[in-house]
mmCIF file of C-alpha atoms in Angstrom:
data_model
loop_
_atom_site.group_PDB
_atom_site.id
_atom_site.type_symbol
_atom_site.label_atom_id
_atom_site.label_comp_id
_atom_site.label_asym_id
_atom_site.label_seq_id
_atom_site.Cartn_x
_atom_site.Cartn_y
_atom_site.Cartn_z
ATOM 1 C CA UNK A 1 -34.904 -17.431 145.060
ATOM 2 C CA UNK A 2 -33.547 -15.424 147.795
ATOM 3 C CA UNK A 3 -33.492 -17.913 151.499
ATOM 4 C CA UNK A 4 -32.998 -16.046 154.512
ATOM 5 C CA UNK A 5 -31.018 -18.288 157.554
ATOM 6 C CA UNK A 6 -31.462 -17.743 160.765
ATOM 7 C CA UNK A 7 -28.647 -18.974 163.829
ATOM 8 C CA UNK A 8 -26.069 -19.665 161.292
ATOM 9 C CA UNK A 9 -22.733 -20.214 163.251
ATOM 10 C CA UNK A 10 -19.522 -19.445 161.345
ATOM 11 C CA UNK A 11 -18.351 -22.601 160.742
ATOM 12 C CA UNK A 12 -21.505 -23.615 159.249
ATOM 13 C CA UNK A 13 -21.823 -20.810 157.330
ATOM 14 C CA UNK A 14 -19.887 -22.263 154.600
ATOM 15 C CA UNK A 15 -21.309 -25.579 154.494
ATOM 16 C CA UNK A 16 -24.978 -24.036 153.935
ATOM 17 C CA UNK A 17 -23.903 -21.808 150.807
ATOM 18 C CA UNK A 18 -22.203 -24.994 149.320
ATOM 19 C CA UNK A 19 -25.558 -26.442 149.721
ATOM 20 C CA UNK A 20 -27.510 -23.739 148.273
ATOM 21 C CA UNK A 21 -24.852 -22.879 144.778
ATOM 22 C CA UNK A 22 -26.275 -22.719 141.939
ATOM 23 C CA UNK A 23 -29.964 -23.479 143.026
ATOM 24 C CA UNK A 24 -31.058 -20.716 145.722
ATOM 25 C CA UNK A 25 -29.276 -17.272 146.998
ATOM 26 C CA UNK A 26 -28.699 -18.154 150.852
ATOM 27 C CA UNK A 27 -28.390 -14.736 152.802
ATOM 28 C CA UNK A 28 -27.100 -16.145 156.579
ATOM 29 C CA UNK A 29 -27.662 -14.407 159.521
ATOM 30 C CA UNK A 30 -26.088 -15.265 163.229
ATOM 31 C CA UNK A 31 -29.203 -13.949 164.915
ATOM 32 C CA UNK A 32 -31.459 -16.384 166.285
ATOM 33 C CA UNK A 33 -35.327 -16.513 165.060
ATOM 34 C CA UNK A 34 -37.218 -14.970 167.878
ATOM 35 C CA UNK A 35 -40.057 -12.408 168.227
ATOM 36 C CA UNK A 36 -37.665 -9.342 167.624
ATOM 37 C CA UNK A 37 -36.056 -10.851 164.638
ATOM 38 C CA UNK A 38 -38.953 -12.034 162.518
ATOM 39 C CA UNK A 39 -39.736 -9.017 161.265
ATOM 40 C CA UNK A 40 -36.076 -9.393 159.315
ATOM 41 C CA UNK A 41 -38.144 -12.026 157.251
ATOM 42 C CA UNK A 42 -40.321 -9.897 155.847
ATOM 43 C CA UNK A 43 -40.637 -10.644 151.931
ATOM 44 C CA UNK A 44 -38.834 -14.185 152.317
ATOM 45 C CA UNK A 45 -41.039 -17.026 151.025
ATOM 46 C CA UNK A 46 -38.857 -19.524 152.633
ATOM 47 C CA UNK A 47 -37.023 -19.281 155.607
ATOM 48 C CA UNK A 48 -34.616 -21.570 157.601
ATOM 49 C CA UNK A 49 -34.126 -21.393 161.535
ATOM 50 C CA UNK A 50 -32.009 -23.475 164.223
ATOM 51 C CA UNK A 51 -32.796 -25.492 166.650
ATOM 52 C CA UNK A 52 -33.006 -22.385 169.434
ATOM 53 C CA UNK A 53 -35.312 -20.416 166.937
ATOM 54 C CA UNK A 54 -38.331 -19.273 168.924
ATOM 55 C CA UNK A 55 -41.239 -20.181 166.333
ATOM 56 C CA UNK A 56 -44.517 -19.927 168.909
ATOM 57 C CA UNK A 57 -47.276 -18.966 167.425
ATOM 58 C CA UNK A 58 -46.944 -15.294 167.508
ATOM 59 C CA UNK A 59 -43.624 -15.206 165.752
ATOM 60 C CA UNK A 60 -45.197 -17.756 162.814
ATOM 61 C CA UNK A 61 -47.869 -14.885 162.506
ATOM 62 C CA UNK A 62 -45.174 -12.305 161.817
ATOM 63 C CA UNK A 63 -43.306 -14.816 159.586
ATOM 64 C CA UNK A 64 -46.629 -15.092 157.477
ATOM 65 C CA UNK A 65 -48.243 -11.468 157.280
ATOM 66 C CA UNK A 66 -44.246 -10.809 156.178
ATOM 67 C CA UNK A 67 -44.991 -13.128 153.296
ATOM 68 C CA UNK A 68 -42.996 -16.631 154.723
ATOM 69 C CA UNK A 69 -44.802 -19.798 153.555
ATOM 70 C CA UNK A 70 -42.274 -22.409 154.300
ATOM 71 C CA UNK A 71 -39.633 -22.917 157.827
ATOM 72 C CA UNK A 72 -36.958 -25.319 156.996
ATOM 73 C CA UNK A 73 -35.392 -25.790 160.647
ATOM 74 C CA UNK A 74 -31.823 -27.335 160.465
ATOM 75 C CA UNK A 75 -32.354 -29.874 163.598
ATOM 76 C CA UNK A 76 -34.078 -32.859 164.489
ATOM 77 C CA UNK A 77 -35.851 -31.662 167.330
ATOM 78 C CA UNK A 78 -38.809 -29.405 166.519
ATOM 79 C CA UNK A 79 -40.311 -28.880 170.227
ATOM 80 C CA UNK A 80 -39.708 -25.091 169.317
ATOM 81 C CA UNK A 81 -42.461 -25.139 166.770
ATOM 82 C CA UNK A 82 -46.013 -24.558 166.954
ATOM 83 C CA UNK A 83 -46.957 -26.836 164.370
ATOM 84 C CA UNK A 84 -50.695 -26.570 164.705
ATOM 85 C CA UNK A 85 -50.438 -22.405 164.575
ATOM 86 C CA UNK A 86 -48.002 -23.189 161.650
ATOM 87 C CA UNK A 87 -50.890 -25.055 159.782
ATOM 88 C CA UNK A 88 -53.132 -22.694 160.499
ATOM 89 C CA UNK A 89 -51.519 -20.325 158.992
ATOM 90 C CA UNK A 90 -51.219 -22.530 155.847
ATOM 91 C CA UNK A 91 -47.185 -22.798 155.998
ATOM 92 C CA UNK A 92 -45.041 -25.426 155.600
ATOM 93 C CA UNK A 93 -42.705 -27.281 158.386
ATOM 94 C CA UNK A 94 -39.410 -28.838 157.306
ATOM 95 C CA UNK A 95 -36.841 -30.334 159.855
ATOM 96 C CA UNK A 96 -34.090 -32.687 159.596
ATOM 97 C CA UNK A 97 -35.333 -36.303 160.662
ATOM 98 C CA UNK A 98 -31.786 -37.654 161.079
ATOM 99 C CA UNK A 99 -27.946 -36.838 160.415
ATOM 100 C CA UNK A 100 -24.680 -39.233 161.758
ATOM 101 C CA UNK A 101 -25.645 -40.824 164.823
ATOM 102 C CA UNK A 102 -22.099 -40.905 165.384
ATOM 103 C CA UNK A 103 -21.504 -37.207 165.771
ATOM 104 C CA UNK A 104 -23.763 -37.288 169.306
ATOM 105 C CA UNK A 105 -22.745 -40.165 170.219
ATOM 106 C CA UNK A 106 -18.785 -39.733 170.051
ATOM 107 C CA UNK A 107 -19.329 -36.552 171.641
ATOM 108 C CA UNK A 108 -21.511 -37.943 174.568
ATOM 109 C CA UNK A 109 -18.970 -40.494 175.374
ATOM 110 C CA UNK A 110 -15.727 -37.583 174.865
ATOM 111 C CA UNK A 111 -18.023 -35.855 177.994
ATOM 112 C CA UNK A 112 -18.613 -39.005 179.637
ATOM 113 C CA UNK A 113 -14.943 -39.765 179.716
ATOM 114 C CA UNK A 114 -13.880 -36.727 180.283
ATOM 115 C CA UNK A 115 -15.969 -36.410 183.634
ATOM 116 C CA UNK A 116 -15.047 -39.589 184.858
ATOM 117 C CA UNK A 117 -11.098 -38.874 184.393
ATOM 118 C CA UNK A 118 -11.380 -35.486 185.400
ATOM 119 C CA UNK A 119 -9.642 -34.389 182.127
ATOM 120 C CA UNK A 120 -10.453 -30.568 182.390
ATOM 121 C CA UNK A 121 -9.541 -30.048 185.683
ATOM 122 C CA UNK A 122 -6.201 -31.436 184.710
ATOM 123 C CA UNK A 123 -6.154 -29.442 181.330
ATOM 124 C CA UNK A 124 -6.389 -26.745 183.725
ATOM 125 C CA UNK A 125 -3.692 -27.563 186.008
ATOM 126 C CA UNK A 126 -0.743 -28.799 183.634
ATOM 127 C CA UNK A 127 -1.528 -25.267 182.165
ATOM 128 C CA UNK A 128 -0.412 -23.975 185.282
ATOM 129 C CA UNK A 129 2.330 -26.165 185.555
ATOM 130 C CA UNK A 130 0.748 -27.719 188.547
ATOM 131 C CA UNK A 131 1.539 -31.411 187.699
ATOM 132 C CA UNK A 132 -0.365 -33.112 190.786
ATOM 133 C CA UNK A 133 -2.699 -35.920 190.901
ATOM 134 C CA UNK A 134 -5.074 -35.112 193.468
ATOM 135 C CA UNK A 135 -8.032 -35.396 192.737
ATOM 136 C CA UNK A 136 -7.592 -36.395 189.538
ATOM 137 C CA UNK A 137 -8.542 -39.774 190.567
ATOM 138 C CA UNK A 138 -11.448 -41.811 187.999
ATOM 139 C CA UNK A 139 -12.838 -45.241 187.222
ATOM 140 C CA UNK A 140 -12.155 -48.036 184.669
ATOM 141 C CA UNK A 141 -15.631 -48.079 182.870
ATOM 142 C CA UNK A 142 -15.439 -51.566 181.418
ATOM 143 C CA UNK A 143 -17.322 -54.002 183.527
ATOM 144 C CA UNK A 144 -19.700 -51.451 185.399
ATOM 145 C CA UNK A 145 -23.124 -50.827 183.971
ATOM 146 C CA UNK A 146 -23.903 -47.878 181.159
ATOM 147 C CA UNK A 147 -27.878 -46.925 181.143
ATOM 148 C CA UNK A 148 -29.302 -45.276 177.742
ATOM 149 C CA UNK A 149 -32.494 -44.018 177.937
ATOM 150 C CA UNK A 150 -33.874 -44.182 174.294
ATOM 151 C CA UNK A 151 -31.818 -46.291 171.801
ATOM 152 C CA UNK A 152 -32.824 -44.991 168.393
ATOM 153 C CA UNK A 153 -30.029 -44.034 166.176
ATOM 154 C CA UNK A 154 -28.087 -42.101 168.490
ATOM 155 C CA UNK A 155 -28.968 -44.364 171.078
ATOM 156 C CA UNK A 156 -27.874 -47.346 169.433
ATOM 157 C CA UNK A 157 -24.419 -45.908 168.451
ATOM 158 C CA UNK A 158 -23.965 -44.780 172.474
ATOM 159 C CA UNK A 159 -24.827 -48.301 173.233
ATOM 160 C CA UNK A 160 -22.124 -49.874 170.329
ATOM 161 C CA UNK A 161 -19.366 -47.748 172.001
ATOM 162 C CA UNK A 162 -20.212 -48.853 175.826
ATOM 163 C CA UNK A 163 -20.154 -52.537 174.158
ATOM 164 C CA UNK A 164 -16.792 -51.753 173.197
ATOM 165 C CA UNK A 165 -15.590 -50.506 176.367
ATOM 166 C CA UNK A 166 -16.686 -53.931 178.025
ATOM 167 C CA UNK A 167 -20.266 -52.703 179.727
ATOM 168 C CA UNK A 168 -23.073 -53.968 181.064
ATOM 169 C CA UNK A 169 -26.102 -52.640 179.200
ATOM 170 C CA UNK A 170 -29.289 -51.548 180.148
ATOM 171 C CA UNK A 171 -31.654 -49.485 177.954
ATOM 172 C CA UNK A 172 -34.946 -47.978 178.736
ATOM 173 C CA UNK A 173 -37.477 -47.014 175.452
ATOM 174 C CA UNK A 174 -40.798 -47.341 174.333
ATOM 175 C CA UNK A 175 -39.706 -49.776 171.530
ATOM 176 C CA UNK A 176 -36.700 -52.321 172.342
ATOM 177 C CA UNK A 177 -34.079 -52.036 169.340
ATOM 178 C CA UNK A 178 -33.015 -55.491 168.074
ATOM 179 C CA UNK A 179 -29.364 -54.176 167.671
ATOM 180 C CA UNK A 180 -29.280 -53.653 170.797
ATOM 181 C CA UNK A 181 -30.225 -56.563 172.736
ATOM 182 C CA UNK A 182 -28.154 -58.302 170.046
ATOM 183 C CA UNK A 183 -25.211 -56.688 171.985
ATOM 184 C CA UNK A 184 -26.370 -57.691 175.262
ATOM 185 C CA UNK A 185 -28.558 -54.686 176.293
ATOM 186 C CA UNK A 186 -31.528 -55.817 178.890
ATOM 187 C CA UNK A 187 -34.680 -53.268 178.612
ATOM 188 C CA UNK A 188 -35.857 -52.739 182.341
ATOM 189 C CA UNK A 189 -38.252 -50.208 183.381
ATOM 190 C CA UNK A 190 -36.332 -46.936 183.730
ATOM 191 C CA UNK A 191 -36.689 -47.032 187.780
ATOM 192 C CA UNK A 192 -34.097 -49.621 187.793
ATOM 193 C CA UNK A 193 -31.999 -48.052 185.069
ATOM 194 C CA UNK A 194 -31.585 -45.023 187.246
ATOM 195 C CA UNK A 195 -30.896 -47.489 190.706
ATOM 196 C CA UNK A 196 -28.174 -49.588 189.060
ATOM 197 C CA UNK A 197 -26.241 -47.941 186.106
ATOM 198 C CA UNK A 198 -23.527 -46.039 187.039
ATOM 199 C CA UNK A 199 -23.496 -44.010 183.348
ATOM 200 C CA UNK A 200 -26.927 -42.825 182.656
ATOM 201 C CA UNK A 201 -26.841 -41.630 178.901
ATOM 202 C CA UNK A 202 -30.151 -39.533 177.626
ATOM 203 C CA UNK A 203 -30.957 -39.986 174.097
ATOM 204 C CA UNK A 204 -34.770 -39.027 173.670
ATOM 205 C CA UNK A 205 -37.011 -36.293 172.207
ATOM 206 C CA UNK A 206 -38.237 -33.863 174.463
ATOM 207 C CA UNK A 207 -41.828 -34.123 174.620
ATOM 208 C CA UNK A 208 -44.834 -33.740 177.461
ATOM 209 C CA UNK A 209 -44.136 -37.399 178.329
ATOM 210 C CA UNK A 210 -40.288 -37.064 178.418
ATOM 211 C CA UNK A 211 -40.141 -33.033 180.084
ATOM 212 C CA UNK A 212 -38.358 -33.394 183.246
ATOM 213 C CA UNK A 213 -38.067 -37.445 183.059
ATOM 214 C CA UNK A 214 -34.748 -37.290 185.312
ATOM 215 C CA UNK A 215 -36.601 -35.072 188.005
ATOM 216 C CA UNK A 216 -35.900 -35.485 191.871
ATOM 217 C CA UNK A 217 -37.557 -38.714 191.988
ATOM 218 C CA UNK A 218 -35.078 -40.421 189.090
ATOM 219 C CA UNK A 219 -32.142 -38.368 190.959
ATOM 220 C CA UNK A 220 -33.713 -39.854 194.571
ATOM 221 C CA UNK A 221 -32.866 -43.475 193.117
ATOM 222 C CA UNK A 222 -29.273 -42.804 191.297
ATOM 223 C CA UNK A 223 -25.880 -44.094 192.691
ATOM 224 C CA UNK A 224 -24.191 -41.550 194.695
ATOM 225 C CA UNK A 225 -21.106 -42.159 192.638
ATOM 226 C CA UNK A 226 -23.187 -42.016 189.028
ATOM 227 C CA UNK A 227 -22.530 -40.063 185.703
ATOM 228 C CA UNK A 228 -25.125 -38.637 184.092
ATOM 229 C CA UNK A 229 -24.488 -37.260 180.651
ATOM 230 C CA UNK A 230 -27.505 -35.427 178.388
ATOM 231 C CA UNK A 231 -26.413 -34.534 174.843
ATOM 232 C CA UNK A 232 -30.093 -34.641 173.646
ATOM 233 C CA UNK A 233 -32.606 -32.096 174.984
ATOM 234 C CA UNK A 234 -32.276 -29.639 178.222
ATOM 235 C CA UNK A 235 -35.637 -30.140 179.153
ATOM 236 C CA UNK A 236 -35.030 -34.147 179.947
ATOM 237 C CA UNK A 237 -33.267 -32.613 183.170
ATOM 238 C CA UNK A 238 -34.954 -30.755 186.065
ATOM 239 C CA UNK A 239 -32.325 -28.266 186.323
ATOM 240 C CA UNK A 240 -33.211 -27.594 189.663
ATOM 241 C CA UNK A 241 -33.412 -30.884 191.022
ATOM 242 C CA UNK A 242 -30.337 -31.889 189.844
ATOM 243 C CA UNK A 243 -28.517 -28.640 191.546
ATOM 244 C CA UNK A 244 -30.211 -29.955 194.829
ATOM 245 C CA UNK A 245 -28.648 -33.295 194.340
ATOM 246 C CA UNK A 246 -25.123 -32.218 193.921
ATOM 247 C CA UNK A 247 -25.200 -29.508 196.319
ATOM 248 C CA UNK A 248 -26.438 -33.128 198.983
ATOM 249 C CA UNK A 249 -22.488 -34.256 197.308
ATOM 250 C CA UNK A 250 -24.223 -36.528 195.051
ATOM 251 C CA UNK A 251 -23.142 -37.798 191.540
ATOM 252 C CA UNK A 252 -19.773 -38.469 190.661
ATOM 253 C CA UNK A 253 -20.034 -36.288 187.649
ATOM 254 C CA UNK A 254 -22.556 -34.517 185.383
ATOM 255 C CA UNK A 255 -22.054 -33.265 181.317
ATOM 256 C CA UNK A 256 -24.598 -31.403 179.659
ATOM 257 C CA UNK A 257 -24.075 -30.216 176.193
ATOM 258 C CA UNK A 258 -28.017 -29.331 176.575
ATOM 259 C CA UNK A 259 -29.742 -27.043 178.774
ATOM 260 C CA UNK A 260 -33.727 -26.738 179.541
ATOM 261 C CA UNK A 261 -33.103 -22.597 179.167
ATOM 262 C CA UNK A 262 -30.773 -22.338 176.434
ATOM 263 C CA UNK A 263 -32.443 -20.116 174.432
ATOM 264 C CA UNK A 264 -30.751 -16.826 174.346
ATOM 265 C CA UNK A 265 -27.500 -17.906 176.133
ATOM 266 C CA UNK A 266 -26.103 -20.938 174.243
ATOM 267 C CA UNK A 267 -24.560 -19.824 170.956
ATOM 268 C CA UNK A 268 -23.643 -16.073 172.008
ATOM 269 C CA UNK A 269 -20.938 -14.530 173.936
ATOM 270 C CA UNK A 270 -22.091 -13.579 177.360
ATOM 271 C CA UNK A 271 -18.698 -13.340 178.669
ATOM 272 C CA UNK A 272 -18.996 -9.626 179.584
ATOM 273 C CA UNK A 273 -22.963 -9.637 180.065
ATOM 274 C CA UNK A 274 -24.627 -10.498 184.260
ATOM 275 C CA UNK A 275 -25.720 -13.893 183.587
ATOM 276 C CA UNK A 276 -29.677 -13.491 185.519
ATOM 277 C CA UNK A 277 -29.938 -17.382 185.337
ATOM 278 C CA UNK A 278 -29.554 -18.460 188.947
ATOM 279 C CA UNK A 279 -29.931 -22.030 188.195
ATOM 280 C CA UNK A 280 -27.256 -22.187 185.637
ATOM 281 C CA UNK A 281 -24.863 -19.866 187.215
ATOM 282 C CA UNK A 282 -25.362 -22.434 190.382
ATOM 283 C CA UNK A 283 -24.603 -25.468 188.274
ATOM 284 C CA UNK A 284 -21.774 -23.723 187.075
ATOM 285 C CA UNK A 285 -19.899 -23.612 190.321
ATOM 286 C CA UNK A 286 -19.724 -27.713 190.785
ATOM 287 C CA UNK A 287 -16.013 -28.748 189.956
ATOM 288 C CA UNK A 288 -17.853 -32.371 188.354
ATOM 289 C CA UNK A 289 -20.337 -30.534 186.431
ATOM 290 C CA UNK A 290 -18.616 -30.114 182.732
ATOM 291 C CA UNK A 291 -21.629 -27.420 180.365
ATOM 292 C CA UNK A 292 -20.974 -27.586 176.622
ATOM 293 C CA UNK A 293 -23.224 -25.051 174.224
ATOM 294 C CA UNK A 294 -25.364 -27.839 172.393
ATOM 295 C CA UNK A 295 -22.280 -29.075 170.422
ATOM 296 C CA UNK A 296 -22.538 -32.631 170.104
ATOM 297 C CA UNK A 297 -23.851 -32.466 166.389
ATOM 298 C CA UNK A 298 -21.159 -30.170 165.325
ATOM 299 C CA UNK A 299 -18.830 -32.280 163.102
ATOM 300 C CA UNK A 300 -18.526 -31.643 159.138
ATOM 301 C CA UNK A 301 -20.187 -35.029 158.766
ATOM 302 C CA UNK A 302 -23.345 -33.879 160.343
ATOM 303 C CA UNK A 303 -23.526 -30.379 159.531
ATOM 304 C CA UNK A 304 -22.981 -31.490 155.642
ATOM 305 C CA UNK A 305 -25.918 -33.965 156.311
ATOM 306 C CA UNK A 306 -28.359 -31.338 157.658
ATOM 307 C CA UNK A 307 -27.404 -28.889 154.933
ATOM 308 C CA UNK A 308 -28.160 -30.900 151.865
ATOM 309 C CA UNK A 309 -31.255 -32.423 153.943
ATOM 310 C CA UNK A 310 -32.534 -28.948 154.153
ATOM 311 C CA UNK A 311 -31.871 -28.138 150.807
ATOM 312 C CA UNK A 312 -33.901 -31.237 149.922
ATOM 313 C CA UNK A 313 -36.935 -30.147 152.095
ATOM 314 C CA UNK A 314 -36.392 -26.346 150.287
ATOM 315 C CA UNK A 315 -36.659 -27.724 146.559
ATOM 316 C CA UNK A 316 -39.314 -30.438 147.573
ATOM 317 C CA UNK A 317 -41.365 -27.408 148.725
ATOM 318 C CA UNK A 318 -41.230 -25.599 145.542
ATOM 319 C CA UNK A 319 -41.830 -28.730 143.532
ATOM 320 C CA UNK A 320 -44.995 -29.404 145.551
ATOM 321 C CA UNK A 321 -43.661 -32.769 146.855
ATOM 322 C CA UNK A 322 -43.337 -34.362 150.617
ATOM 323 C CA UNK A 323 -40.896 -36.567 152.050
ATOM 324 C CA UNK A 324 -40.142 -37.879 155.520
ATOM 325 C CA UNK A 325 -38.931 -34.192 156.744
ATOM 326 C CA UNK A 326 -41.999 -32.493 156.496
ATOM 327 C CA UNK A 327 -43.922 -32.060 159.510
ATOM 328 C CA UNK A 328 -45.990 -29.546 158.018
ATOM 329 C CA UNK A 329 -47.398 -29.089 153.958
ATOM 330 C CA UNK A 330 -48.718 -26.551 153.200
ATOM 331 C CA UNK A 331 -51.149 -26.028 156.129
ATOM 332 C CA UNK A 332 -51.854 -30.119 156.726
ATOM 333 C CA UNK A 333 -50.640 -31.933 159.564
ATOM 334 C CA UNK A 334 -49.719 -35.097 158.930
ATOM 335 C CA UNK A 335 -51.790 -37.675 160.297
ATOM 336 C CA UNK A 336 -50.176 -38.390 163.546
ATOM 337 C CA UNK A 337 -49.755 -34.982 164.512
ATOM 338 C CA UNK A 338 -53.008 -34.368 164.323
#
């Protein structure tokens, strides 16, 4: 069989026709899944998509008149996904429940640091030969007070590396994780978590509940001199509430590998294009903001984990068979998504 790939970057290009030798053809495409670029589909049983694929109801209607029966999207996250239109339409919904934890998590504490030190300003100026220190000035992290906001996986590994550093831990999540509290971490309602950490770290999935969970209000109640750091989902973040906040000289730093309106920007070159984004372009212009393009699971580890996973959820498909990945078979919701 013949898979058609959606959003595959060149680096992971490789990893994903490893995957697929000697089982499946893999044809990979850098063009995002999206309303224009369904119709590309067109004759592919199974397709796979990234996690800025566009897969509303309307484009999982072109998917399926073009023949498309099964999505296997290579992320966690599936917020992109109308799973109810999907089931509807009798297809199939694969994902990739989990990869290293370590990948985010080393990643979310390289921006952390590198906020807090300054370290790209500095790149900058050494470039330039310009070898002076102001400015440049940061803060010992052991002994002040790192705030995670979900400790799952990724959560829990964030948490095992501010440990390390000598923090104070506090964690905010629906469920408390035993590992965590085994390494000191004291669940308190997120209010306080935003009043009295001086790292705030966001590890959650964006849903209804979570949209816009550090708003104005959460930014109202953070230190003045606070870091907050988001390698999970853009849409944790009221963009524009947090421009308001730094424009008012707040927040000692910010990192966002993730960004609420993505879609369309992060991945392509838009070096040479007018970037219509007013909120983003804004952001931009903060010397303590630092905007990675959803990176943080890019590491051979990970990307090796979310190929063979989706290989998995590909060949359990054709078999018939489920497994934890599947949020969709063959038209049936699973229980709790119902």
């Amino acid at each position: 069989m013949e898979i058609v790939a959606f959003g595959v970057q060149a680096d992971e290009r490789p990893f994903l026709e490893r995957a697929f030798a000697g089982r499946h053809q893999v044809r990979s495409l850098d063009v995002v899944l999206n309303r224009d670029t369904a119709p590309i589909a067109h004759g592919y049983e199974v397709i796979s998509s990234d996690v800025n694929a566009d897969l509303g109801a309307d484009v999982l209607q072109t998917l399926a008149a073009g023949g498309t029966k099964m999505v296997a999207q290579r992320s966690t996250g599936f917020n992109n996904i109308d799973l109810e239109a999907a089931a509807d339409l009798g297809m199939s919904i694969g994902r990739v429940s989990h990869y290293s934890p370590y990948a985010v998590a080393e990643f979310a504490w390289a921006l952390a640091l590198a906020v807090d030190r300054k370290i790209v300003r500095a790149a900058r100026r050494t470039r330039n030969f310009d070898f002076r220190l102001n400015g440049l000035m940061g803060r010992d992290l052991r002994g002040r007070t790192a705030g995670v906001l979900g400790t799952g996986r990724i959560g829990e590994a964030f948490t095992r590396i501010a440990h390390g550093f000598g923090m104070e831990l506090l964690g905010w999540d629906l469920v408390e994780n035993p590992h965590c509290t085994a390494l000191g971490m004291t669940y308190v309602p997120r209010e306080r978590l935003f009043a009295e950490a001086d790292l705030i770290s966001l590890h959650l999935p964006l849903t209804e509940e979570t949209r816009h969970l550090v708003d104005a209000a959460a930014l109202a109640l953070t230190k003045d001199d606070a870091i907050l750091v988001n390698t999970s989902r853009g849409g944790l973040v009221d963009t524009r509430a947090l421009v308001r906040t730094l424009k008012a000289g707040r927040l000692t730093g910010v990192a966002l590998d993730v960004y609420e309106e993505e879609s369309g920007l992060f991945y392509h070159d838009r070096s040479l294009d007018v970037i219509d984004d007013d909120t983003l372009a804004r952001l931009m212009t903060f010397a303590n903001v630092l905007v990675t393009s959803h990176q943080a699971y890019f590491t051979e580890d990970a990307v090796g984990q979310i190929t063979e996973a989706t290989v998995t959820n590909v060949e359990d498909y054709l078999a018939h068979r489920t497994n934890e990945n599947m949020l969709v078979t063959r038209g049936q919701l699973p229980a709790a998504a119902r």
